C-alpha atoms as a PDB file:
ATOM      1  CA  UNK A   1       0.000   0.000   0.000  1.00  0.00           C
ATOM      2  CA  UNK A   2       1.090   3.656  -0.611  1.00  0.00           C
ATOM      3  CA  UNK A   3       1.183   6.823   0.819  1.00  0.00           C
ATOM      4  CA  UNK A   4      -1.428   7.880  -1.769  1.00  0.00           C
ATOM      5  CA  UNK A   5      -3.206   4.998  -1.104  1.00  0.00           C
ATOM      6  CA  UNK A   6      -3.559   5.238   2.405  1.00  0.00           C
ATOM      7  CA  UNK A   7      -4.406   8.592   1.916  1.00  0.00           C
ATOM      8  CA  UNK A   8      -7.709   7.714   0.105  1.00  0.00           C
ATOM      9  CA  UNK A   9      -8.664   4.966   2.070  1.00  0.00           C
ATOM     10  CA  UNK A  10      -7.795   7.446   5.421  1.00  0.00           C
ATOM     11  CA  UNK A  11     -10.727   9.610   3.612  1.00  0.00           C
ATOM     12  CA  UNK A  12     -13.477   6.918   2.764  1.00  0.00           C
ATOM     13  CA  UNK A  13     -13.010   6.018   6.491  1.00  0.00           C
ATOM     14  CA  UNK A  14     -13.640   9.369   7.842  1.00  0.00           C
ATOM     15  CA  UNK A  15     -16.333  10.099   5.386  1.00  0.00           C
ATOM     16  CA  UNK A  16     -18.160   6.719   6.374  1.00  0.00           C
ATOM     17  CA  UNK A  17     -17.706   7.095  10.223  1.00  0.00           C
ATOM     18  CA  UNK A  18     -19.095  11.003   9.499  1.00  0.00           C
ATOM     19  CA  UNK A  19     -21.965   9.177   7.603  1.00  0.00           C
ATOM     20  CA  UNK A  20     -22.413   6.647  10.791  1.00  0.00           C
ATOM     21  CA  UNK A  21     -22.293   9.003  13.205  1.00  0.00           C
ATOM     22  CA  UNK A  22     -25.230  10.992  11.528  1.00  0.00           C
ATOM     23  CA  UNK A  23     -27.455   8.373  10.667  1.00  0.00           C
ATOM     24  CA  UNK A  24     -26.838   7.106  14.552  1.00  0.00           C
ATOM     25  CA  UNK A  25     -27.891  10.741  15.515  1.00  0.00           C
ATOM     26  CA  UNK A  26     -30.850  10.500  13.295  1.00  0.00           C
ATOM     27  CA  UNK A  27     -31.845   7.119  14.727  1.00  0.00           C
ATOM     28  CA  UNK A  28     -31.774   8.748  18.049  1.00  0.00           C
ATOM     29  CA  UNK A  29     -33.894  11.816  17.738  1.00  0.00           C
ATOM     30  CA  UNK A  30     -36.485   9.714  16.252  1.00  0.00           C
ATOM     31  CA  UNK A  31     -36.459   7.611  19.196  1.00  0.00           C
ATOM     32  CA  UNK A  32     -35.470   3.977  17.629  1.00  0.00           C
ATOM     33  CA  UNK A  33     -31.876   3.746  19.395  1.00  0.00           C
ATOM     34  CA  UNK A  34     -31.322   4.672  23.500  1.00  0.00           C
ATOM     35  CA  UNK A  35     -28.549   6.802  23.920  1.00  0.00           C
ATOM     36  CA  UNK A  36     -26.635   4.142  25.837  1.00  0.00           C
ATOM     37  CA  UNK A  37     -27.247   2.432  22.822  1.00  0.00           C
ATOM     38  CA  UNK A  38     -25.598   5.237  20.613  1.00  0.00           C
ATOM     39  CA  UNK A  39     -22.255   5.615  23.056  1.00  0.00           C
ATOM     40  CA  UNK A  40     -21.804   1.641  22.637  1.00  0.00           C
ATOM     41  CA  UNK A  41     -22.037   1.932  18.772  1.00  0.00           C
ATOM     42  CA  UNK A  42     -20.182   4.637  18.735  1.00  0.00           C
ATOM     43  CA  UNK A  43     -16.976   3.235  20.975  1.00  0.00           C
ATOM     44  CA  UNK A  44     -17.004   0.074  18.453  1.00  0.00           C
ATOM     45  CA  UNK A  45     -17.132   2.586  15.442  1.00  0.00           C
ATOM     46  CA  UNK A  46     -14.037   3.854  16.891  1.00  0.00           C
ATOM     47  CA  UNK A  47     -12.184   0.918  18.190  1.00  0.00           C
ATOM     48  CA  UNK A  48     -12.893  -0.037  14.420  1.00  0.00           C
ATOM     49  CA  UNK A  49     -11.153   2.748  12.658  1.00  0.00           C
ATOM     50  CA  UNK A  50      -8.338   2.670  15.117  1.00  0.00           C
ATOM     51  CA  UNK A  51      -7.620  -0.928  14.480  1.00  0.00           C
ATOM     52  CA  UNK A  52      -8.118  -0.573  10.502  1.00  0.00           C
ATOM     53  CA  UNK A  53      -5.858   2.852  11.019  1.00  0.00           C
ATOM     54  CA  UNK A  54      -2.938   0.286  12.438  1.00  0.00           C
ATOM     55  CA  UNK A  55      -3.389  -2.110   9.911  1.00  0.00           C
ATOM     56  CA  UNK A  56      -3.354   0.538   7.335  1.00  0.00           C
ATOM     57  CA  UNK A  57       0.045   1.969   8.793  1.00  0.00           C
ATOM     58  CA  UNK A  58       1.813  -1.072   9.215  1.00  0.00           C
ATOM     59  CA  UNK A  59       0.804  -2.184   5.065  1.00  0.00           C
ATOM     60  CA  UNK A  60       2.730   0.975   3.719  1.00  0.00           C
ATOM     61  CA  UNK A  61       5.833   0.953   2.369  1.00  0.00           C
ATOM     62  CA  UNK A  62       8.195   3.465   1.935  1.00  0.00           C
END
């Protein structure tokens, strides 16, 4: 993987947790998710992203 590559995939990753994030807000103002139940989605979102982040990191090569 490349710089440039990890770049774009960096991107779709913040534009999908951005997307998550607002549907999960959504889903809580219309009352079908708790929001106990939106911090636990949210904290695995995260966890997610920083594990795919150090996968991502360790693929690139110089």
């Amino acid at each position: 993987m490349t710089h440039k590559q990890r770049l774009i995939y960096s991107i779709l990753i913040a534009v999908s947790v951005l997307a998550i994030m607002l549907g999960l807000s959504w889903a809580q103002n219309a009352g079908m998710i708790t929001e106990k139940m939106f911090q636990y989605i949210a904290i695995a979102v995260a966890v997610i992203v920083v594990i795919i982040n150090a996968v991502m990191r360790r693929k690139v090569r110089s």
